[in-house]
Short mmCIF file of C-alpha atoms in Angstrom, two decimals:
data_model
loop_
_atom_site.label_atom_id
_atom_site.label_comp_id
_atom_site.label_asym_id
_atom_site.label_seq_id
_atom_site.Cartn_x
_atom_site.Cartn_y
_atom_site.Cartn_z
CA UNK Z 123 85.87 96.01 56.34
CA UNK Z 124 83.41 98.35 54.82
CA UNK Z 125 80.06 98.20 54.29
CA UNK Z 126 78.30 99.26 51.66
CA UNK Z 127 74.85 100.16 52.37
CA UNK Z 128 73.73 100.57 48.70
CA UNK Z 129 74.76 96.79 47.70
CA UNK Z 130 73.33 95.83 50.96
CA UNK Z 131 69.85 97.80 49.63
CA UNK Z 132 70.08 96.19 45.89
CA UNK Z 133 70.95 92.34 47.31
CA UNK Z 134 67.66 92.70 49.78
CA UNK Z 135 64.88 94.69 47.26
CA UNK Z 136 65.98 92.64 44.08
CA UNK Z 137 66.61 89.24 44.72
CA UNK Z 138 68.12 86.90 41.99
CA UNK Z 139 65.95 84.67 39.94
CA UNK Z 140 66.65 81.59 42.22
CA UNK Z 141 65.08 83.26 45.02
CA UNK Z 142 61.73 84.55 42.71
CA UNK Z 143 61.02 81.00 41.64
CA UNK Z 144 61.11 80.44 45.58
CA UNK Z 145 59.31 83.25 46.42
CA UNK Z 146 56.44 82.17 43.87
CA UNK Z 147 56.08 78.63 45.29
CA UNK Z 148 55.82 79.83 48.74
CA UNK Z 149 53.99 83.08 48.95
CA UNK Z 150 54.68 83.33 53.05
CA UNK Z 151 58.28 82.82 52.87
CA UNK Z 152 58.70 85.38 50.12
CA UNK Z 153 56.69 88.11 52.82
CA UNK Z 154 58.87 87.18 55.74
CA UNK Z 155 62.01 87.26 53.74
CA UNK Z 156 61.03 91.04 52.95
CA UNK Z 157 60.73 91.71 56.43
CA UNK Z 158 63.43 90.18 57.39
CA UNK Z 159 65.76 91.78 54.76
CA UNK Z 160 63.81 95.33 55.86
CA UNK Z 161 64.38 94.81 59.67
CA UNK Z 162 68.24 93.82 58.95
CA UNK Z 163 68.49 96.76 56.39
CA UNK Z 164 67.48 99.39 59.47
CA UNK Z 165 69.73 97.60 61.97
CA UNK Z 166 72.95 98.15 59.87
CA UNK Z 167 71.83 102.06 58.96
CA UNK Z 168 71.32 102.39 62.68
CA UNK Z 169 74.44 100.80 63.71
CA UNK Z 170 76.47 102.39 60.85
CA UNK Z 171 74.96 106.38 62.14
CA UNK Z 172 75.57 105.70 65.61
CA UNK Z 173 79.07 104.52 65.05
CA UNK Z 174 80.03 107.48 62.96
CA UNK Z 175 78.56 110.13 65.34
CA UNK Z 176 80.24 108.31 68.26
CA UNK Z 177 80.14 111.28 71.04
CA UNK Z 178 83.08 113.47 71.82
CA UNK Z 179 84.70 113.81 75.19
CA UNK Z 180 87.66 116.22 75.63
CA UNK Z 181 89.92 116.22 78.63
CA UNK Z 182 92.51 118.79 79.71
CA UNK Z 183 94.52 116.53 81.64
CA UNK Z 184 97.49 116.99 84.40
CA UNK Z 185 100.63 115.14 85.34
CA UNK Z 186 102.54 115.01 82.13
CA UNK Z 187 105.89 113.64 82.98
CA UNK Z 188 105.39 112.83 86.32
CA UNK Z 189 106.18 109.65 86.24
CA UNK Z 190 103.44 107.44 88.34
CA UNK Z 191 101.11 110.21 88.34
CA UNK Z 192 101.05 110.41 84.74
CA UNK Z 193 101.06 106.69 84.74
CA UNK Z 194 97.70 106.41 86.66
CA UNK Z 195 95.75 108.85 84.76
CA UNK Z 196 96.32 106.94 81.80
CA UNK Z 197 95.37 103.80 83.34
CA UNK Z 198 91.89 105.60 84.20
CA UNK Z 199 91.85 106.87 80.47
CA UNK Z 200 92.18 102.99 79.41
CA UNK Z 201 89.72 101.74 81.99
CA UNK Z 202 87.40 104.37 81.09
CA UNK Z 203 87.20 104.01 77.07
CA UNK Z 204 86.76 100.06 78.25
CA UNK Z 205 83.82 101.03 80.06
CA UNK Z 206 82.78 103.57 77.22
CA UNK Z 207 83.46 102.32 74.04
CA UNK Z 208 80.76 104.55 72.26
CA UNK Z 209 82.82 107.91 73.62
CA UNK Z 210 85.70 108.49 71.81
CA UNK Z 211 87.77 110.29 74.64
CA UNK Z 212 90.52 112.75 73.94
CA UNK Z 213 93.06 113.98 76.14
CA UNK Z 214 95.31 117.30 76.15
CA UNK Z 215 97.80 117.67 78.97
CA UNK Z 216 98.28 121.19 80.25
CA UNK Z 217 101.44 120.95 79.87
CA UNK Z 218 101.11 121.36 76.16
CA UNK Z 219 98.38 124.24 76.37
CA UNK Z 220 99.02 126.94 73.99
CA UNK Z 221 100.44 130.38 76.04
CA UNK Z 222 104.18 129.79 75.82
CA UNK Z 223 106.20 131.51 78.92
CA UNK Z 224 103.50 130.32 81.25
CA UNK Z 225 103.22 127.29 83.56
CA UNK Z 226 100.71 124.81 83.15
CA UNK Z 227 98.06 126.17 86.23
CA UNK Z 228 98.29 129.77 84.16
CA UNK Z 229 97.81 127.93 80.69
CA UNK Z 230 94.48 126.20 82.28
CA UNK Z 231 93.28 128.79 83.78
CA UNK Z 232 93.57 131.06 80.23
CA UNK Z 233 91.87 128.06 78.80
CA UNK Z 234 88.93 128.48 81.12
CA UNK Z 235 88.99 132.14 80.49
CA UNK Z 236 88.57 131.67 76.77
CA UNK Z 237 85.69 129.34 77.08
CA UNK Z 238 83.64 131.07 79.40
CA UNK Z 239 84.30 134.22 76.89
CA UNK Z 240 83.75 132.73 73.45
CA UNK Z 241 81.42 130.18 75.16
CA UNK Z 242 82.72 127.96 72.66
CA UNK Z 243 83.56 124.78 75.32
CA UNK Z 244 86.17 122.74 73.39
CA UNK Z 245 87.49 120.74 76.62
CA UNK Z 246 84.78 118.83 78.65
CA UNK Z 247 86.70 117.98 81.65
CA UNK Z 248 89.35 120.87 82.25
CA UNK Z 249 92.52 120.68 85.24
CA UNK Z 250 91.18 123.08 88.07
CA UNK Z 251 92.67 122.85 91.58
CA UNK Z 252 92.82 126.05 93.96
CA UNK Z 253 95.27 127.62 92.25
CA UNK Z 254 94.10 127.67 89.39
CA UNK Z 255 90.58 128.55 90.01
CA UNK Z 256 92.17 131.75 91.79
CA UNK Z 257 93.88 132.99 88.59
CA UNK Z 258 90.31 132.10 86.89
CA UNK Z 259 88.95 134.53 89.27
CA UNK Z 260 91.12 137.08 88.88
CA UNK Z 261 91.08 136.82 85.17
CA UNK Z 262 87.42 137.29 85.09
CA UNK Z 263 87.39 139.60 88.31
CA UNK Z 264 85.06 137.20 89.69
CA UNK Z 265 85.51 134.88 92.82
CA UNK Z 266 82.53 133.07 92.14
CA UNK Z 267 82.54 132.18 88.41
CA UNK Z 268 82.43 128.73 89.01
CA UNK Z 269 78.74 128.90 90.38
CA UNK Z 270 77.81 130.14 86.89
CA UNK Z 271 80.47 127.92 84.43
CA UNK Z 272 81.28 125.18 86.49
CA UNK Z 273 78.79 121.63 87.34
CA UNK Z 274 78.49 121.44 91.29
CA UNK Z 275 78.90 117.90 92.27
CA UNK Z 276 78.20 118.37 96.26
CA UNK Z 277 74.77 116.37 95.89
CA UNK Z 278 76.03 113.65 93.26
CA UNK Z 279 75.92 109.91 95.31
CA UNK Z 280 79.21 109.19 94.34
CA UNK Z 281 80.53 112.48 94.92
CA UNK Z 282 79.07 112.51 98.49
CA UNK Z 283 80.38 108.44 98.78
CA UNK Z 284 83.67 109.08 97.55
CA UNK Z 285 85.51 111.92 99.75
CA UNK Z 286 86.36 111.49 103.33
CA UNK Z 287 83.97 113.32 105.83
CA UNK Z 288 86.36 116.23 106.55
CA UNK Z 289 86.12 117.19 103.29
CA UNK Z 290 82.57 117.32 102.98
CA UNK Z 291 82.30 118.53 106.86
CA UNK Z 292 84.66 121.16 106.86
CA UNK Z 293 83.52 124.91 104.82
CA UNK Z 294 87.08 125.11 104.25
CA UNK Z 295 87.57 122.96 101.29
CA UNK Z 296 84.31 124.14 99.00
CA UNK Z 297 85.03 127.98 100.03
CA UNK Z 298 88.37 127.88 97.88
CA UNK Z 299 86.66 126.60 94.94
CA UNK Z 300 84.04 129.56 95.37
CA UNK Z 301 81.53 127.70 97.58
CA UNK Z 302 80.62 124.55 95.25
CA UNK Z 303 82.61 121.58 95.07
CA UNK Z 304 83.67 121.18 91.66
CA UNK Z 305 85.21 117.50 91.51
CA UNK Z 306 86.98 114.69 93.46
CA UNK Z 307 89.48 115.45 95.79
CA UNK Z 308 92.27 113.15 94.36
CA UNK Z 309 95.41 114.77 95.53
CA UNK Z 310 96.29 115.28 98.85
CA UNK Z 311 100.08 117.04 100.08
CA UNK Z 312 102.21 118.01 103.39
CA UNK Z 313 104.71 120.27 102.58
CA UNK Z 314 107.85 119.63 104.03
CA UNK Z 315 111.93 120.17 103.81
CA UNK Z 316 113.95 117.68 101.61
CA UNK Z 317 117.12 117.32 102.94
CA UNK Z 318 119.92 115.74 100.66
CA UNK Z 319 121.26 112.76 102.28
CA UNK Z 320 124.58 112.71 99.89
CA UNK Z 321 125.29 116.45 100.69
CA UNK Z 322 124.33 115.43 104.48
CA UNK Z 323 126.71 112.60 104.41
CA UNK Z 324 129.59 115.14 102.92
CA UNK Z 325 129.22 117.92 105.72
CA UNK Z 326 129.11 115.30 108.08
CA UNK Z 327 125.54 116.03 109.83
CA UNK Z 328 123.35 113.52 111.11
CA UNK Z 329 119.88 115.51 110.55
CA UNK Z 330 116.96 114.73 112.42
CA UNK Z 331 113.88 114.13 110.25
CA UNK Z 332 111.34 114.04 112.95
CA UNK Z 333 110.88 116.11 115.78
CA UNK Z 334 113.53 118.46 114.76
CA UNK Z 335 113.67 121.75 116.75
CA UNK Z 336 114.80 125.51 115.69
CA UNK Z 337 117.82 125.19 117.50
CA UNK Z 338 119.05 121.75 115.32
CA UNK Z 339 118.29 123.55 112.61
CA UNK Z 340 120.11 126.50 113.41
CA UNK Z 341 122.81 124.12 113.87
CA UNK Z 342 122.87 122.42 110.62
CA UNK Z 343 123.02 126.42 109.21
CA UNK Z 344 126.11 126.87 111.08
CA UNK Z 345 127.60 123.57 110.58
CA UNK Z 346 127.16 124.08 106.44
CA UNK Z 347 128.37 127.07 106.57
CA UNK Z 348 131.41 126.37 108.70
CA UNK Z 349 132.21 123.71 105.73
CA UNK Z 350 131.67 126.14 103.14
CA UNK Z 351 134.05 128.78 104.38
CA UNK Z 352 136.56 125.75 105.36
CA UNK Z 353 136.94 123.88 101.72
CA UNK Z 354 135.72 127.38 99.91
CA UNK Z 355 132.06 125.86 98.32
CA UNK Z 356 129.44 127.69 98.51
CA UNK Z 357 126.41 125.32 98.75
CA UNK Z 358 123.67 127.17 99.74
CA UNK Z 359 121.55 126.07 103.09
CA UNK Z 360 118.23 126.24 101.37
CA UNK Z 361 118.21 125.92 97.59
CA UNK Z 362 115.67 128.03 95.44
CA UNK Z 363 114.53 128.50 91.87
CA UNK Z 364 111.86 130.74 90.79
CA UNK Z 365 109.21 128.38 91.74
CA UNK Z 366 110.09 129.84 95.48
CA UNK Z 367 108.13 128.41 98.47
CA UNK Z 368 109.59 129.67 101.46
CA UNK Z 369 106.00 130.70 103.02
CA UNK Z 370 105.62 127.19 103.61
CA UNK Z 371 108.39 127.33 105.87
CA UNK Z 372 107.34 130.81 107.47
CA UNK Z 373 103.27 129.31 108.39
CA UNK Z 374 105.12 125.73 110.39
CA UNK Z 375 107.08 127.81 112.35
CA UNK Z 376 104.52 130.67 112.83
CA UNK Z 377 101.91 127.94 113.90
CA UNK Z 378 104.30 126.81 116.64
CA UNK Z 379 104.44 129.26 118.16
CA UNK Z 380 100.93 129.73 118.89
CA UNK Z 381 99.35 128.00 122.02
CA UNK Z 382 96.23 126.81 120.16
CA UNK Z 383 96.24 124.63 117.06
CA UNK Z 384 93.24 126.79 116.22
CA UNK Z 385 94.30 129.80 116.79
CA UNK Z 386 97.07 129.73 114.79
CA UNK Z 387 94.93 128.70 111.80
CA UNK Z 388 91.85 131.51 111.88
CA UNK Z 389 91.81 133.55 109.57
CA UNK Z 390 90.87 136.55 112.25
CA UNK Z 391 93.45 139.64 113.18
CA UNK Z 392 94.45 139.34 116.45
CA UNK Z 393 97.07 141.49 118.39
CA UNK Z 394 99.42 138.36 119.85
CA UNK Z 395 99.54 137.68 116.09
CA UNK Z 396 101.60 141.01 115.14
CA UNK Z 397 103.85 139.86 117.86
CA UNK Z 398 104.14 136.43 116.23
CA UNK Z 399 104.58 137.59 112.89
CA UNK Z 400 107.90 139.63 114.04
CA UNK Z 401 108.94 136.88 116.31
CA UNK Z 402 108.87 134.75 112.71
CA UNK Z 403 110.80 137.01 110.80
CA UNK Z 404 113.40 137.58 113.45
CA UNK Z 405 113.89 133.66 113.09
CA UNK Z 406 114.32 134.41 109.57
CA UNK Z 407 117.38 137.42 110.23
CA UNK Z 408 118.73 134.55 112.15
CA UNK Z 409 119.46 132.32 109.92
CA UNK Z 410 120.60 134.92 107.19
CA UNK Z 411 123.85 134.88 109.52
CA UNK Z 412 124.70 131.57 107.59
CA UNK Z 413 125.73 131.98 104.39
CA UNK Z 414 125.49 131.70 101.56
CA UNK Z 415 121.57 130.50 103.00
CA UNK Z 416 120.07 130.55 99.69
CA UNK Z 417 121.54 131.10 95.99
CA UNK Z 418 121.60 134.16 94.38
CA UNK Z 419 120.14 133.51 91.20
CA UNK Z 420 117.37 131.31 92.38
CA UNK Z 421 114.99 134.39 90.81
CA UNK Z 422 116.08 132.93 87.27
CA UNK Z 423 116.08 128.81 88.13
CA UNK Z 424 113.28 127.06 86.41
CA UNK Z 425 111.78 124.33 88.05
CA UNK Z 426 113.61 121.48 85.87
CA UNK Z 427 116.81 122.79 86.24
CA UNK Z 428 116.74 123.48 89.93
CA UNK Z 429 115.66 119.74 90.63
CA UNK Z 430 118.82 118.90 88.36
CA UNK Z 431 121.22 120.68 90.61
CA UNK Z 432 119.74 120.28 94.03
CA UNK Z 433 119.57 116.16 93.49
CA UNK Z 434 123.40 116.72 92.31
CA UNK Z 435 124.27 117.86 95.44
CA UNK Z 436 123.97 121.89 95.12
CA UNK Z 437 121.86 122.43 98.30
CA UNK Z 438 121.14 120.63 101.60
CA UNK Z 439 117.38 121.93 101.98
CA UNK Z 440 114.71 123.02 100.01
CA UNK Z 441 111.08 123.77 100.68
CA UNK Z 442 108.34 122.10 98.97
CA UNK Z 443 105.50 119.22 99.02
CA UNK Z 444 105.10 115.52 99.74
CA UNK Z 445 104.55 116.27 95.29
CA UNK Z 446 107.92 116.53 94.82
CA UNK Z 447 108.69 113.02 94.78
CA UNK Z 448 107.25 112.57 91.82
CA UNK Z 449 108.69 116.03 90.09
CA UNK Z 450 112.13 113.83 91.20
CA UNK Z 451 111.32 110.59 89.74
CA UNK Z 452 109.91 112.16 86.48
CA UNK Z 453 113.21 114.45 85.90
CA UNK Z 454 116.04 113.11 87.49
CA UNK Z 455 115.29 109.36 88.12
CA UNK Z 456 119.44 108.01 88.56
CA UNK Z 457 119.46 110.49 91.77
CA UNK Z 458 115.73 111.25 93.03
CA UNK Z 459 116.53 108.92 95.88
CA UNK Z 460 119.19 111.61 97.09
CA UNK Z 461 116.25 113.60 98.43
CA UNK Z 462 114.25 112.27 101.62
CA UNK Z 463 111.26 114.35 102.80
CA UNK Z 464 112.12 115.85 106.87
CA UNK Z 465 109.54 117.42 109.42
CA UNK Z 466 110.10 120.95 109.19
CA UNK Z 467 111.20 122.61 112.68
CA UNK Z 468 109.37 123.21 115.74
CA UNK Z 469 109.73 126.30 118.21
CA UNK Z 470 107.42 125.70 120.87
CA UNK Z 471 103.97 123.56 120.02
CA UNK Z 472 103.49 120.89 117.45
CA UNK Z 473 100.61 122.56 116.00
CA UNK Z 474 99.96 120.14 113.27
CA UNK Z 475 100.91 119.69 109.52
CA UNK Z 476 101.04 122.74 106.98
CA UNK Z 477 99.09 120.78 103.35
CA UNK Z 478 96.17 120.28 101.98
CA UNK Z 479 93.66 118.55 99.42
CA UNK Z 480 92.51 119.67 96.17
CA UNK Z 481 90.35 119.07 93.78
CA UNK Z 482 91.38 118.55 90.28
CA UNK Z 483 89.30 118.22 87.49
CA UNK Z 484 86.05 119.60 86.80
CA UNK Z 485 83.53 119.67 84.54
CA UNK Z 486 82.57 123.13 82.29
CA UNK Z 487 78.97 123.64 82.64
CA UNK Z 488 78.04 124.41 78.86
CA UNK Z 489 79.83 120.98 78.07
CA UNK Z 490 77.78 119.03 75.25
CA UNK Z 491 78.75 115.66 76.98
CA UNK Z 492 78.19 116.39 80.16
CA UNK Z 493 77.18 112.84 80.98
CA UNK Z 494 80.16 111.41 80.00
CA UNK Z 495 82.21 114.32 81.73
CA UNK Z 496 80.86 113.05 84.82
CA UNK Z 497 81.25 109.70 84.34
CA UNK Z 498 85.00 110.75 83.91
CA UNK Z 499 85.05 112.11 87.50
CA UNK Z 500 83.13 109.16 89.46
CA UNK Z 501 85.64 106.58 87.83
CA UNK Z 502 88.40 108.99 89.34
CA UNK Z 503 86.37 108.88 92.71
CA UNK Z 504 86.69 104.56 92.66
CA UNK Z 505 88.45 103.31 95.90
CA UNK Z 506 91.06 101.23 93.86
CA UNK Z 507 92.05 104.85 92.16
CA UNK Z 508 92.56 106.05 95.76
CA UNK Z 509 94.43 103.51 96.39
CA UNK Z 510 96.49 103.42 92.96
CA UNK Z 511 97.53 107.54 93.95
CA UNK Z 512 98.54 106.54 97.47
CA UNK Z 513 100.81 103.76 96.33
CA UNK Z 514 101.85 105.61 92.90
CA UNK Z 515 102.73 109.27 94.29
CA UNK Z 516 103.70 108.28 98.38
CA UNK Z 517 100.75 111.29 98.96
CA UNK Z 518 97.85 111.01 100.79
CA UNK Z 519 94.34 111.64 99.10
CA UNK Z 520 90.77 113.16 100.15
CA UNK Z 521 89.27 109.76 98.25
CA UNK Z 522 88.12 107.01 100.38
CA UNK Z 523 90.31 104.47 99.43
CA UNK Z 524 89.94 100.18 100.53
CA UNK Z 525 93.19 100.31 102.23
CA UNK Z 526 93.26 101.61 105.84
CA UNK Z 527 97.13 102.79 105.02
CA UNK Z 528 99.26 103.77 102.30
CA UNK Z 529 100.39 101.14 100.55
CA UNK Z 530 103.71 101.16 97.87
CA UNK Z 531 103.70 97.76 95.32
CA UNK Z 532 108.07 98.66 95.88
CA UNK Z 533 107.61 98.00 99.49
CA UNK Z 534 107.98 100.04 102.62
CA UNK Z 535 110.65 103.28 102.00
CA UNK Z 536 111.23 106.64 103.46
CA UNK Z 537 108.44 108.09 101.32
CA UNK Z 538 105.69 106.04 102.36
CA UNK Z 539 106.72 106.23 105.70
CA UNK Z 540 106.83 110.30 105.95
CA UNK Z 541 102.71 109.91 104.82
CA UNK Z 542 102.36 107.56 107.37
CA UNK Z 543 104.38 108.99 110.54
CA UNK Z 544 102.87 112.54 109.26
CA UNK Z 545 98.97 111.13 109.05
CA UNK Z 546 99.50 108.89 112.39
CA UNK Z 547 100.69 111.99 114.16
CA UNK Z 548 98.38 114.74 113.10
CA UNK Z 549 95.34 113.85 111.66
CA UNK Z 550 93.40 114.71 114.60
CA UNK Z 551 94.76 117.98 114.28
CA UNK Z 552 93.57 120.98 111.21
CA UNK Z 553 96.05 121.30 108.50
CA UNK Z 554 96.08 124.10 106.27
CA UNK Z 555 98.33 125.54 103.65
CA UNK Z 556 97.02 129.43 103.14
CA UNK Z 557 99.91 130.68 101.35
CA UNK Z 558 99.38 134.08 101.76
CA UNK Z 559 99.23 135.83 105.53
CA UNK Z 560 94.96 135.97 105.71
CA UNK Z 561 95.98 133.66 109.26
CA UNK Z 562 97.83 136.66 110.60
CA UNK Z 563 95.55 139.60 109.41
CA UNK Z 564 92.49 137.96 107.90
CA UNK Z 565 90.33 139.84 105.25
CA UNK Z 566 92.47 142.90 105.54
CA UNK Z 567 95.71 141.09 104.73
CA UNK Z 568 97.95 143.33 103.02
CA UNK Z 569 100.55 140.60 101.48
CA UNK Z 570 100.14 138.33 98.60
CA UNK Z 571 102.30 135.16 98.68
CA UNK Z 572 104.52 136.34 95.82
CA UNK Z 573 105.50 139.48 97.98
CA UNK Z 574 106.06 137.59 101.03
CA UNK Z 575 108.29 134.82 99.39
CA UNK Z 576 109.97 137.00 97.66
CA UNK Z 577 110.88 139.38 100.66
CA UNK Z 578 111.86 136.22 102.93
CA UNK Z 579 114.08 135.64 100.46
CA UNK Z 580 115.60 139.09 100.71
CA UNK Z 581 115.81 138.69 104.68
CA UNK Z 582 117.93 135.38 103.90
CA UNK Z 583 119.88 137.51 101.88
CA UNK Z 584 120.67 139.91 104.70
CA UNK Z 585 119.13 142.46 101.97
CA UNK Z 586 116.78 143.40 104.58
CA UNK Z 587 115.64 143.42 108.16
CA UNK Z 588 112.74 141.29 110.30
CA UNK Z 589 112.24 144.76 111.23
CA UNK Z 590 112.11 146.53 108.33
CA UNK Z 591 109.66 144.11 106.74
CA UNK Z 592 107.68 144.02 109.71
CA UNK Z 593 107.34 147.48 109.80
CA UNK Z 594 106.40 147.86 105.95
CA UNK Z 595 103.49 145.63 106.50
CA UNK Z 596 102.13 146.93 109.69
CA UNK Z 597 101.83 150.56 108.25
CA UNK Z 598 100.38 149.00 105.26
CA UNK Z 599 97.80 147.10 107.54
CA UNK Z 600 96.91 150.42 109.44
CA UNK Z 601 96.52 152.84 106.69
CA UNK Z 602 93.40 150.48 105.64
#
């Protein structure tokens, strides 16, 4: 219904002529009707301004078609305008960001890049984790832009409340985001191998998914490719796309080989580690005696795609995250169950888990709501949120949550039980996920993570040598 504040204003100042011969016979009702009329008058022209000019809050959000994930952030986006009815809150997923070619951590960060430019801020709340606040930084050739565009939250109550002490303890977590925190540390990860149970069942191997050791997994290598050569398939051992992860797989079995949990995770040179670093890549040649190890055209496979074919039974490993169940459920939900999550292999020492948490949303600093924005992140930071991720995504999270353990509303499965086996065996030790070799050489590392997954590819290939990588590196790492 609309209201009309002109026939409202007529009706009030000029009353009909019932009302005069009132007014006249009773001088003090005729004042207080005035006032009345006056007072209610103000109240609607307040009401009806306030209501029109209802504030703004913009959200780059993440998660699109990710099934539960994308689920829960819409239940916080409900819960939120409940709480909030006077913001009118508007979400963008970065999925849909404007850059076409790119994926959605190089769309946000080019979002970012254009605000802090034009310093026109048209999202409020914007998807940063690690990742992308790297590409921010190299965009803008600055590691620590997010002291000058970005709202610390390390002294907010809630903030402080909210994450688990290792995340506020450890220097680890606010160095990536350029020594602030920047938001909530809602997702949590362990990478892992996925092993396909149906192409498992069809080779006929029974593979360990705890406690597995290099030599079982050199065995399930040979076993596949026995099969392969025997009924002429060629389903590769480890199946890529151009999303390729294989450092994940390189830093577990690096870090058992090293005799001190610790050791294997600073980020100092240290001589034994150029030994380790060979020993790694010779485990690497190895297996590159089993093909066909990887596919060929993985350097071409998007993401979507490569989920398609590896659930349909083109692959027996890959190399990912505890996040891939989700990527599963959302793409290929008649055969995500195919894929189980498996301890990677162990050479020597169980060294503990290669993952970490993240932050992921943050709030721009130039923001004209930045109230609101913040009242965004401390509804994420809620212990029932925590909970909702744990149970939605089977991932663990930096939140403190009111459950003691991960909890699925399906019951127990495989997935909930990896988080739990994983968390109950190694959360007294660090985990880390560096990506790139800084744990090897430290500030003079010479290798991004793009060269080295692309070059372990090559060595699974047989297109090159431990040795010859080894050696390309090390001369590299001298000539500094």
């Amino acid at each position: 219904m609309q209201i009309n504040i002109k026939d409202i204003h007529n009706k009030l100042i000029f009353p009909s002529l019932e009302q005069r011969t009132f007014q006249m016979q009773n001088k003090n009702s005729r004042i207080k009707m005035k006032r009345s009329g006056l007072i209610l008058l103000v109240c609607l022209l307040i009401n009806t301004i306030s209501t029109s000019h209802a504030s703004e809050l913009n959200w780059v959000a993440q998660w699109l078609g990710e099934e539960m994930r994308e689920q829960l952030v819409r239940e916080v986006a409900k819960e939120f305008v409940f709480l909030y009815p006077d913001v009118e809150l508007n979400i963008e997923f970065a999925r849909t960001l404007p850059n076409e070619g790119k994926n959605h951590k190089w769309k946000s960060a080019y979002k970012i890049v254009e605000m802090v430019n034009s310093g026109d801020i048209t999202a409020d709340v914007v998807f940063l984790d690690v990742i992308i606040y790297a590409h921010v930084a190299e965009l803008l050739n600055d590691p620590h832009w997010g002291e000058k565009h970005l709202i610390d939250v390390s002294d907010l109550p809630w903030f402080r409340k909210s994450q688990k002490d290792f995340i506020l303890s450890s220097p680890y977590y606010r160095e990536q985001t350029g020594g602030i925190f920047i938001g909530p540390y809602i997702e949590g990860f362990f990478t892992c191998l996925w092993q396909n149970q149906e192409v498992a069942r069809q080779i006929g191997i029974a593979i360990k998914d705890r406690n597995m050791t290099l030599d079982d997994f050199l065995s399930y290598a040979k076993q596949l490719s026995d099969y392969n050569k025997k009924n002429n398939t060629s389903i590769p051992f480890i199946k890529l796309c151009s999303w390729n992860r294989l450092e994940i797989l390189f830093e577990y079995l690096f870090k058992s080989l090293c005799h001190d949990p610790n050791f294997a995770i600073d980020e100092k040179y240290d001589k034994e580690k150029e030994r380790l670093f060979l020993e790694t890549l010779l485990v690497f040649e190895k297996l590159s005696t089993y093909q066909p190890m990887v596919n060929p055209d993985f350097a071409d496979l998007k993401i979507d795609n490569w989920i398609r074919e590896y659930l349909d039974g083109d692959g027996l490993f890959i190399v990912a995250g505890s996040y891939m169940y989700s990527h599963f459920l959302g793409t290929y939900p008649e055969k995500y169950s195919n894929a189980i999550p498996v301890e990677p292999p162990i050479i020597k020492y169980s060294n503990g888990l290669v993952g970490d948490f993240i932050p992921t949303f943050a709030v721009m600093k130039k923001s004209p709501n930045k109230d609101a924005a913040l009242n965004l992140l401390k509804l994420w930071s809620e212990p029932k949120f925590a909970d909702k991720w744990v149970a939605y995504t089977k991932n663990p999270t930096g939140l403190r949550g009111n459950l003691q353990t991960p909890a699925s509303e399906t019951g127990d499965d495989v997935y909930n039980s990896y988080v739990l086996d994983m968390t109950s065996n190694y959360s007294h030790l660090p985990m880390r996920y560096y990506r790139a070799l800084t744990y090897i050489f430290g500030d003079k590392n010479p290798v991004t993570a793009n060269e080295l997954r692309a070059n372990l590819a090559q060595i699974l290939l047989g297109k090159m040598t431990a040795r010859q990588y080894y050696d390309d590196v090390m001369d590299r790492f001298r000539d500094q």
